[in-house]
mmCIF file of C-alpha atoms in Angstrom:
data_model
loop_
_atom_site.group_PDB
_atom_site.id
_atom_site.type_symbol
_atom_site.label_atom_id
_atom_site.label_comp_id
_atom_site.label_asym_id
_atom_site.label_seq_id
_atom_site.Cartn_x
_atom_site.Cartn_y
_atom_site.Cartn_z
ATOM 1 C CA UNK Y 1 129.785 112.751 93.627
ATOM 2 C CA UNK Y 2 126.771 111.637 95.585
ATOM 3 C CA UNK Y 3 123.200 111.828 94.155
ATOM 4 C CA UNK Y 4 119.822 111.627 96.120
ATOM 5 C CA UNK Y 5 116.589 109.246 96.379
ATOM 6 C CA UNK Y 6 113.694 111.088 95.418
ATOM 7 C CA UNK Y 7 110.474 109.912 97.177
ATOM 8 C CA UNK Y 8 107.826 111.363 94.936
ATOM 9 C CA UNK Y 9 104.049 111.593 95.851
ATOM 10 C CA UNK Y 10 101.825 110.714 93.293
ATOM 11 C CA UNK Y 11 98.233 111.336 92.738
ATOM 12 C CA UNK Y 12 95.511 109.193 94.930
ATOM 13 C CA UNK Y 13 92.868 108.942 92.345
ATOM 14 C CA UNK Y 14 92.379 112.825 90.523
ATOM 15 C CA UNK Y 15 95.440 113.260 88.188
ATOM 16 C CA UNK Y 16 94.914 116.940 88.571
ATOM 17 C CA UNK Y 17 96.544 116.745 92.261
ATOM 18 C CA UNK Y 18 100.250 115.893 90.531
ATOM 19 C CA UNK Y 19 102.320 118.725 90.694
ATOM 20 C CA UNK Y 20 104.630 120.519 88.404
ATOM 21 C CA UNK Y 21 108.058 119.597 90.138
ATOM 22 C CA UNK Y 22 106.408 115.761 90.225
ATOM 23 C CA UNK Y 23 106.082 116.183 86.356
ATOM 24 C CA UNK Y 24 109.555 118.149 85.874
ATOM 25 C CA UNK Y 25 110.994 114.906 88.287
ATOM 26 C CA UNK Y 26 109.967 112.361 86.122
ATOM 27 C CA UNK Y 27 110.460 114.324 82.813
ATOM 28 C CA UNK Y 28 114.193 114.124 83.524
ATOM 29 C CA UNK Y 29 114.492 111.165 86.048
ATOM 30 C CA UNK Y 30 117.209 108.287 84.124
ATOM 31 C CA UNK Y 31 115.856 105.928 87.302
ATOM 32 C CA UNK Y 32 112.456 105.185 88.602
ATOM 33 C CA UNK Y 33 112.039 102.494 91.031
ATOM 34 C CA UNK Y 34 108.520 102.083 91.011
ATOM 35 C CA UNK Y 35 105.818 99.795 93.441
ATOM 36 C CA UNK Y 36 104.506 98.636 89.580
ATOM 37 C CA UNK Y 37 106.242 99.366 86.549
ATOM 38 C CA UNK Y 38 103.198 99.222 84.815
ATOM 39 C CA UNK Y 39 101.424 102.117 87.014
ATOM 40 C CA UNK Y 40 104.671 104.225 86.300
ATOM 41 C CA UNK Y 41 104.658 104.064 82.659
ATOM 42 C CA UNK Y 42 100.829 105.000 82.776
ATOM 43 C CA UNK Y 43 101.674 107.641 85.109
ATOM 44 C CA UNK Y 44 103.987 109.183 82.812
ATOM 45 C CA UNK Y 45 102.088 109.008 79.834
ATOM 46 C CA UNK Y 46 99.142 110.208 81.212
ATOM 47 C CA UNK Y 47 101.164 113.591 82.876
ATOM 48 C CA UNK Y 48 102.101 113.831 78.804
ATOM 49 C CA UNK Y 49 106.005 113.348 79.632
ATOM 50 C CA UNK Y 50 107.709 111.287 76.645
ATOM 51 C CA UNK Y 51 110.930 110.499 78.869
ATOM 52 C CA UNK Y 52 111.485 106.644 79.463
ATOM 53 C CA UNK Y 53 114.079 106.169 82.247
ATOM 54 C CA UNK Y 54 115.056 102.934 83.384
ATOM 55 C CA UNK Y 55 112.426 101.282 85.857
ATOM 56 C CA UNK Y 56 112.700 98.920 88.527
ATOM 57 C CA UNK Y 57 110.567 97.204 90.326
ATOM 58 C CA UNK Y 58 110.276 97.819 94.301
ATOM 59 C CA UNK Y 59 107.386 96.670 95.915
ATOM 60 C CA UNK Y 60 106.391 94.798 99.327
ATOM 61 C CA UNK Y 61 108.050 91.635 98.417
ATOM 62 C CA UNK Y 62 111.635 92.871 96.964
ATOM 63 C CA UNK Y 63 112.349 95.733 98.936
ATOM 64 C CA UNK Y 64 114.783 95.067 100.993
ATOM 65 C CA UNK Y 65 116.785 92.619 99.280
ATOM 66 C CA UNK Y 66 116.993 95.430 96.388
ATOM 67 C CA UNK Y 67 117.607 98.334 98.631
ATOM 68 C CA UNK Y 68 121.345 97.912 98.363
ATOM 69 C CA UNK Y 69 121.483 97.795 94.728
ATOM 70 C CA UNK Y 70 119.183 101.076 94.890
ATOM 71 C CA UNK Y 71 121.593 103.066 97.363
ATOM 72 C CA UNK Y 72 124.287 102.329 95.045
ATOM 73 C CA UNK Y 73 122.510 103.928 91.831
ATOM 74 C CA UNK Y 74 122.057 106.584 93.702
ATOM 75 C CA UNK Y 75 125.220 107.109 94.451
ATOM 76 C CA UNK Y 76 125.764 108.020 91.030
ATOM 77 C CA UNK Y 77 122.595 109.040 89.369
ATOM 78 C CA UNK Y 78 119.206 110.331 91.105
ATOM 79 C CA UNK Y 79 116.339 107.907 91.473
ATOM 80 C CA UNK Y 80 112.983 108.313 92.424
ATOM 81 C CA UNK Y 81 110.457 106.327 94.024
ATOM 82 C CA UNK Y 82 107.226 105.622 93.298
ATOM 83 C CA UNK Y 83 104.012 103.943 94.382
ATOM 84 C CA UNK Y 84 101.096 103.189 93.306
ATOM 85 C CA UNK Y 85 99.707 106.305 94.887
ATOM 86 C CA UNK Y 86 100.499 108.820 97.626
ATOM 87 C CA UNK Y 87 103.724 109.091 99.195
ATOM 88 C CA UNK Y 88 105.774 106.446 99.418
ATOM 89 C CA UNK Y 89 107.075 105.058 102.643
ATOM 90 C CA UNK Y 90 103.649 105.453 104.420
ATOM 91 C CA UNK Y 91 102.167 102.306 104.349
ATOM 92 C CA UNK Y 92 103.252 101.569 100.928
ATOM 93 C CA UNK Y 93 106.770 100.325 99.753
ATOM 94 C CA UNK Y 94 110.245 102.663 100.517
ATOM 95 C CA UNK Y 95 110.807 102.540 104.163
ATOM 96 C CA UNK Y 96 113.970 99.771 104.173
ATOM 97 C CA UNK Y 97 114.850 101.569 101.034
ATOM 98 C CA UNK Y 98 115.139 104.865 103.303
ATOM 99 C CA UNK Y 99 116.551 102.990 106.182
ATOM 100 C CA UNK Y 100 119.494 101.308 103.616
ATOM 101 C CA UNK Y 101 119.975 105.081 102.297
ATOM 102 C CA UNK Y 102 120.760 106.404 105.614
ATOM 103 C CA UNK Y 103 122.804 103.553 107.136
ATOM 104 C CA UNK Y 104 124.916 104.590 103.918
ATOM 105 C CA UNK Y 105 124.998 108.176 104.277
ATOM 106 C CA UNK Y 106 122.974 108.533 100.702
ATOM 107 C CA UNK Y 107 120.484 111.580 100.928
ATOM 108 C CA UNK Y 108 116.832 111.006 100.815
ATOM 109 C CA UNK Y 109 114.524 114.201 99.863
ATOM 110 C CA UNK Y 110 111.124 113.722 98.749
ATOM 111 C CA UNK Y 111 108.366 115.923 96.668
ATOM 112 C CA UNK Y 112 105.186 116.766 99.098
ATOM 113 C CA UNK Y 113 102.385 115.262 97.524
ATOM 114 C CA UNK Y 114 98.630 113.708 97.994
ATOM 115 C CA UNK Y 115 98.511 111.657 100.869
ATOM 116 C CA UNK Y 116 95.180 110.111 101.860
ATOM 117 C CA UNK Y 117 96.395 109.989 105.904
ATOM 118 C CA UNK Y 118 96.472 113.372 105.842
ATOM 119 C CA UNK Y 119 93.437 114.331 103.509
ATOM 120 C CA UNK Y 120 91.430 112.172 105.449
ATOM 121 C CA UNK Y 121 91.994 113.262 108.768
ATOM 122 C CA UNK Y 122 91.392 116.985 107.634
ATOM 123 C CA UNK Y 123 88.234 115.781 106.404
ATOM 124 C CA UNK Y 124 87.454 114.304 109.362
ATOM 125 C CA UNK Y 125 86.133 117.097 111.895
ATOM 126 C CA UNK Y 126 88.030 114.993 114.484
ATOM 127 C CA UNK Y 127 91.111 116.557 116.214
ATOM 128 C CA UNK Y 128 94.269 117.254 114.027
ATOM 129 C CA UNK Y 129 96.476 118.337 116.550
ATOM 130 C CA UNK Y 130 97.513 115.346 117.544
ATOM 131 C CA UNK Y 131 96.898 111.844 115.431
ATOM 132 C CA UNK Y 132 98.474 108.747 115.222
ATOM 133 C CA UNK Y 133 98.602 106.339 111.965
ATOM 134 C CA UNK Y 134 97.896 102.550 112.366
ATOM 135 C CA UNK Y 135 98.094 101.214 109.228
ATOM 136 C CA UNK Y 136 95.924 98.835 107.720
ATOM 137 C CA UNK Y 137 94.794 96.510 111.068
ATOM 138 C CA UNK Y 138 95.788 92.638 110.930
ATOM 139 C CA UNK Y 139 92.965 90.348 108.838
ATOM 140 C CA UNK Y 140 92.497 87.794 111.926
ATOM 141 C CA UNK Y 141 89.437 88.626 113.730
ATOM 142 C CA UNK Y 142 90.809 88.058 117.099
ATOM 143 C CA UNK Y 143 93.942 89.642 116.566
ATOM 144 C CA UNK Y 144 92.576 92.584 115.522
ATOM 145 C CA UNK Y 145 90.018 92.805 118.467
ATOM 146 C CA UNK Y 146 92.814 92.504 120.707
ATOM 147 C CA UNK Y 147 94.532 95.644 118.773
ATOM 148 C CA UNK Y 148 91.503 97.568 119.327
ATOM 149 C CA UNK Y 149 90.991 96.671 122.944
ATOM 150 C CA UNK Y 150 95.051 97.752 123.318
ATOM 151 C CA UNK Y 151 93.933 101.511 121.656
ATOM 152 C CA UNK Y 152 91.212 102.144 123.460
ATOM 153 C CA UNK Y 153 92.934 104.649 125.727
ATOM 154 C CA UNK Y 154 94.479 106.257 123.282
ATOM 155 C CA UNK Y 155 93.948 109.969 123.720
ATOM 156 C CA UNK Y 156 95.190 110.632 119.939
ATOM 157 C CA UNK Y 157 93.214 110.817 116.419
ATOM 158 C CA UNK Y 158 93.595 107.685 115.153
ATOM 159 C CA UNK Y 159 93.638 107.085 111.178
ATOM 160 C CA UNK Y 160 93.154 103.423 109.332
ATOM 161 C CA UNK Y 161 93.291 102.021 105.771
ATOM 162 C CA UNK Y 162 91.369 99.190 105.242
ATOM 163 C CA UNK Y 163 89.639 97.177 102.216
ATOM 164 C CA UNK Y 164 86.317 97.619 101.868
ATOM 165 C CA UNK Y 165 85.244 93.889 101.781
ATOM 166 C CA UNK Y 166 86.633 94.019 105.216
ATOM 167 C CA UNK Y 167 84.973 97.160 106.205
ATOM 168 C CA UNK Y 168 82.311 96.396 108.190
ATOM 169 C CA UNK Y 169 84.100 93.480 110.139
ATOM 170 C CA UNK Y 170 86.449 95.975 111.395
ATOM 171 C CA UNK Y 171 83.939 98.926 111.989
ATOM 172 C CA UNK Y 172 82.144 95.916 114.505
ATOM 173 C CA UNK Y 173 85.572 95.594 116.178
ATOM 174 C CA UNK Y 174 86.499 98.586 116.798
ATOM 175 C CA UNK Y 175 83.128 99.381 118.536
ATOM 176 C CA UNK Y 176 84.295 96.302 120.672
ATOM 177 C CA UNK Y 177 87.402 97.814 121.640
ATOM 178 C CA UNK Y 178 86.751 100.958 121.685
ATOM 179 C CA UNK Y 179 82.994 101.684 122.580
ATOM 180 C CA UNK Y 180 79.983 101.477 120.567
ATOM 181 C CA UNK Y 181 79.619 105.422 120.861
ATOM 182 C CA UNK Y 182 82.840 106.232 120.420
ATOM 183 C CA UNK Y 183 82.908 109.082 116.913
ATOM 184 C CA UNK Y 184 84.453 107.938 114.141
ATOM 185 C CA UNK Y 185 84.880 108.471 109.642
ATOM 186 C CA UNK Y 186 84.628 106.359 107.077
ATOM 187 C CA UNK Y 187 86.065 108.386 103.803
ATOM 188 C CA UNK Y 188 85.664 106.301 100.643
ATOM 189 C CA UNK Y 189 87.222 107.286 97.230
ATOM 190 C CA UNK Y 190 89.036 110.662 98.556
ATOM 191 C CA UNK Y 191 89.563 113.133 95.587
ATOM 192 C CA UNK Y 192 87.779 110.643 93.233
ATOM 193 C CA UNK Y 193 84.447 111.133 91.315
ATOM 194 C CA UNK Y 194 82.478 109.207 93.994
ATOM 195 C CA UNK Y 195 84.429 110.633 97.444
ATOM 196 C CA UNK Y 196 81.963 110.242 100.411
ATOM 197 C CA UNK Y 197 82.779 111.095 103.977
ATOM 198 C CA UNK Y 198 80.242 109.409 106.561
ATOM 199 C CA UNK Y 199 80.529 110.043 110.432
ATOM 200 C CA UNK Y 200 78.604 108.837 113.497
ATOM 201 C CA UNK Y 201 79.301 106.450 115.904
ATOM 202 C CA UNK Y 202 81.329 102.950 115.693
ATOM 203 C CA UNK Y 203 77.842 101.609 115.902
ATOM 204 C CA UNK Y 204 76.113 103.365 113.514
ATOM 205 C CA UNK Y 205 78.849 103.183 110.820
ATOM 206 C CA UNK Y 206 78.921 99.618 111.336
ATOM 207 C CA UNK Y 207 75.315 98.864 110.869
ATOM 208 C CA UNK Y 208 76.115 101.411 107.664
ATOM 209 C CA UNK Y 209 78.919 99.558 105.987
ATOM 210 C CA UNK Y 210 76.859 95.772 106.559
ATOM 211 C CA UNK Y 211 75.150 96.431 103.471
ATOM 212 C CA UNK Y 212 78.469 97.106 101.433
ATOM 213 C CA UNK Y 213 80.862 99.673 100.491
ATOM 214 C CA UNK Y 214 83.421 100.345 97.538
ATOM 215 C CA UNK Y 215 86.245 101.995 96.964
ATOM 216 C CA UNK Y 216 89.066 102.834 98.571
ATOM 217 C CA UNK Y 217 88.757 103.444 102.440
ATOM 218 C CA UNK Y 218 90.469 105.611 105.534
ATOM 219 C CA UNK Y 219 88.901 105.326 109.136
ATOM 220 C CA UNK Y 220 89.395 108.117 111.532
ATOM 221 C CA UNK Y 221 88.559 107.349 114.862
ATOM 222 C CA UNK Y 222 88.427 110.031 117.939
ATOM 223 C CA UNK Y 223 90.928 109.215 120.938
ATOM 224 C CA UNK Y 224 89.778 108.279 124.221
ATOM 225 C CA UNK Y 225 88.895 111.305 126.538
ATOM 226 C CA UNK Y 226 91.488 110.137 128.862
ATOM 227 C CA UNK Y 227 89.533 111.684 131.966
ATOM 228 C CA UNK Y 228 87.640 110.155 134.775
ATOM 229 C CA UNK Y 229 86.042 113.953 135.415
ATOM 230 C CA UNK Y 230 84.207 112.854 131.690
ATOM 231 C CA UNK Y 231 82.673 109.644 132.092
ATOM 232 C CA UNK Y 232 80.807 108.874 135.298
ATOM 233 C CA UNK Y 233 81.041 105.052 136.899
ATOM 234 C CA UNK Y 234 77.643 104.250 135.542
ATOM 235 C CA UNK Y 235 78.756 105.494 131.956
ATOM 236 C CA UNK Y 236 81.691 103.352 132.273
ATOM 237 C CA UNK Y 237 79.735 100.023 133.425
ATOM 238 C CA UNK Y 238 77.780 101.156 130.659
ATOM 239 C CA UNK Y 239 80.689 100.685 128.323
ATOM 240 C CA UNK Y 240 82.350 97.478 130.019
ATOM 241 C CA UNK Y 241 78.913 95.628 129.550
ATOM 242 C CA UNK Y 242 78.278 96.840 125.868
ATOM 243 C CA UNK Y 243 82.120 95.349 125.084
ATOM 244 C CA UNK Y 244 81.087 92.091 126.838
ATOM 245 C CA UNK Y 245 77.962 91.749 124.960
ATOM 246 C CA UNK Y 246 80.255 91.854 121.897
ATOM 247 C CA UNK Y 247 82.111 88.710 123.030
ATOM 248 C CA UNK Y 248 85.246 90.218 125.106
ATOM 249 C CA UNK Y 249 85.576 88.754 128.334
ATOM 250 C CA UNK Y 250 84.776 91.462 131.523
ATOM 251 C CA UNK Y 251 88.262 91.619 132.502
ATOM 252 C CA UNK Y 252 90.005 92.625 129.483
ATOM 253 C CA UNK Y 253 87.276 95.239 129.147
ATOM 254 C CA UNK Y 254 87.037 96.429 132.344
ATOM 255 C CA UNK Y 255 91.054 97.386 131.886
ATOM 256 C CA UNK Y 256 90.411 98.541 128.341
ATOM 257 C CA UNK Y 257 87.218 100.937 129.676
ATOM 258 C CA UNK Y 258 89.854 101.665 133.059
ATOM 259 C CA UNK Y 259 92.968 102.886 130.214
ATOM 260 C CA UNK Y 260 90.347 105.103 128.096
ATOM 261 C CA UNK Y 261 88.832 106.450 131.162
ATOM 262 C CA UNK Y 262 91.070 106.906 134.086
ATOM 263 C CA UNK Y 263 87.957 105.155 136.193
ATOM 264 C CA UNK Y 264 89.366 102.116 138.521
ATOM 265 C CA UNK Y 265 89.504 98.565 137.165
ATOM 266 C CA UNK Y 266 87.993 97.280 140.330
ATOM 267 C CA UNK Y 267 85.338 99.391 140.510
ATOM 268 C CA UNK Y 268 84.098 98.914 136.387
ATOM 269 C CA UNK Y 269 84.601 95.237 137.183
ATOM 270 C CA UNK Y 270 82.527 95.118 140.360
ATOM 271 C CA UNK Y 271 80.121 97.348 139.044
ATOM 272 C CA UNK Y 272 79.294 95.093 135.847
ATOM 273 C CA UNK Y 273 79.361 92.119 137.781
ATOM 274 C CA UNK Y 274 76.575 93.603 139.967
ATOM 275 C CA UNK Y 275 74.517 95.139 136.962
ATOM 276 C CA UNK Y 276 74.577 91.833 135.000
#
């Protein structure tokens, strides 16, 4: 008979936030494949349970050559799956392991759980009705501009991780690609001792992060408006210049400013050309 994969959220920094059926899971759980052994066994001793199932080790850079061997313990026995924190599968190891598991017609069920997307963006004071998550963005400068400029008409709350050594670089970027003045959050250490959630502008978080920041770090960033009855010509000139003073060439911005706004490509072109 066929068991199930248990994806099982785990605490993102208070160990208050684990919940009973986590700590029932793991009390009786004979396999945990876990992003870090090492986490898992503190995890479990710290919850108080005295089980010790058999671990294994599934992280970024085994997954999916042990995702086989996984689906087949679980056709047996249950196993659950762990990260370091939050749910797994988002942005964190157990998304080939899922996609092996249903390709094989083993069930996947998973216990609800902390998840910092989602904490963050209710934090936010952003829209929630619609968002969209993008992960941590690439480490190449360029690359990562490009990204931005490629989002900018996005009409959806978007939510980031990113390290907070490259915090500030990215903050810059984003105003780049997205406008200067376009709203955004920075929320560092959520549900820890030290959780801070700072809004304001691209700009203005920016020049706030080039001094340093900690911690563990989401970005929420408002959508674009996606409406030409918003944003006057001038505004949008406005906007293609301040992206060209921050080293993107007019064309690409003029169609980045033309996707967020709905304005004409032509005309945000023409117009910055005559205002320079």
């Amino acid at each position: 008979m066929g068991r199930v994969i248990v994806l099982a959220a785990t605490p993102i920094g208070n160990l208050g936030d684990a919940s009973r059926r986590l700590v029932e899971t793991l009390s009786n759980a004979t396999v945990v494949a876990a992003e870090d052994t090492r986490t898992a066994i503190h995890l479990m001793r710290a919850l108080g349970i005295e089980n010790r199932p058999r671990l294994i080790a599934l992280h970024e850079h085994n997954e999916r050559a042990k995702a086989a061997e996984v689906v087949e313990l679980a056709r047996d026995e249950d196993v659950v799956v762990l990260t370091d924190a939050g749910m797994p599968a988002i942005s964190d190891p157990g998304f080939p392991l899922v996609e092996a598991a249903a390709a094989a017609g083993v069930t996947v069920t998973a216990l609800p759980g902390p998840s910092a997307v989602l904490m963050a963006l209710a934090v936010s004071g952003l829209p929630t009705d619609r968002f969209t998550f993008e992960g941590f963005p690439t480490r190449k400068a360029g690359e990562r501009r490009r990204v931005f400029e490629a989002l900018a008409g996005e009409q959806r709350t978007m939510v980031f991780f990113e390290s907070p050594h490259r915090l500030a670089d990215t903050l810059t970027d984003m105003g780049a690609g997205f406008g200067g003045d376009r709203r955004a959050v920075v929320c560092r250490e959520l549900t820890k001792l030290y959780e801070e959630v700072k809004r304001g502008s691209l700009a203005e978080l920016a020049e706030w992060a080039a001094d340093g920041v900690k911690g563990e770090i989401c970005i929420v960033v408002a959508g674009a408006s996606g409406s030409a009855d918003d944003v006057t010509i001038e505004e949008g000139v406005r906007l293609v210049l301040e992206r060209v003073a921050s080293g993107t060439r007019m064309k690409e911005a003029s169609a980045a400013v033309a996707d967020a706004t709905g304005l004409s490509k032509r005309d945000l072109y023409e117009g910055a050309l005559a205002a320079r």
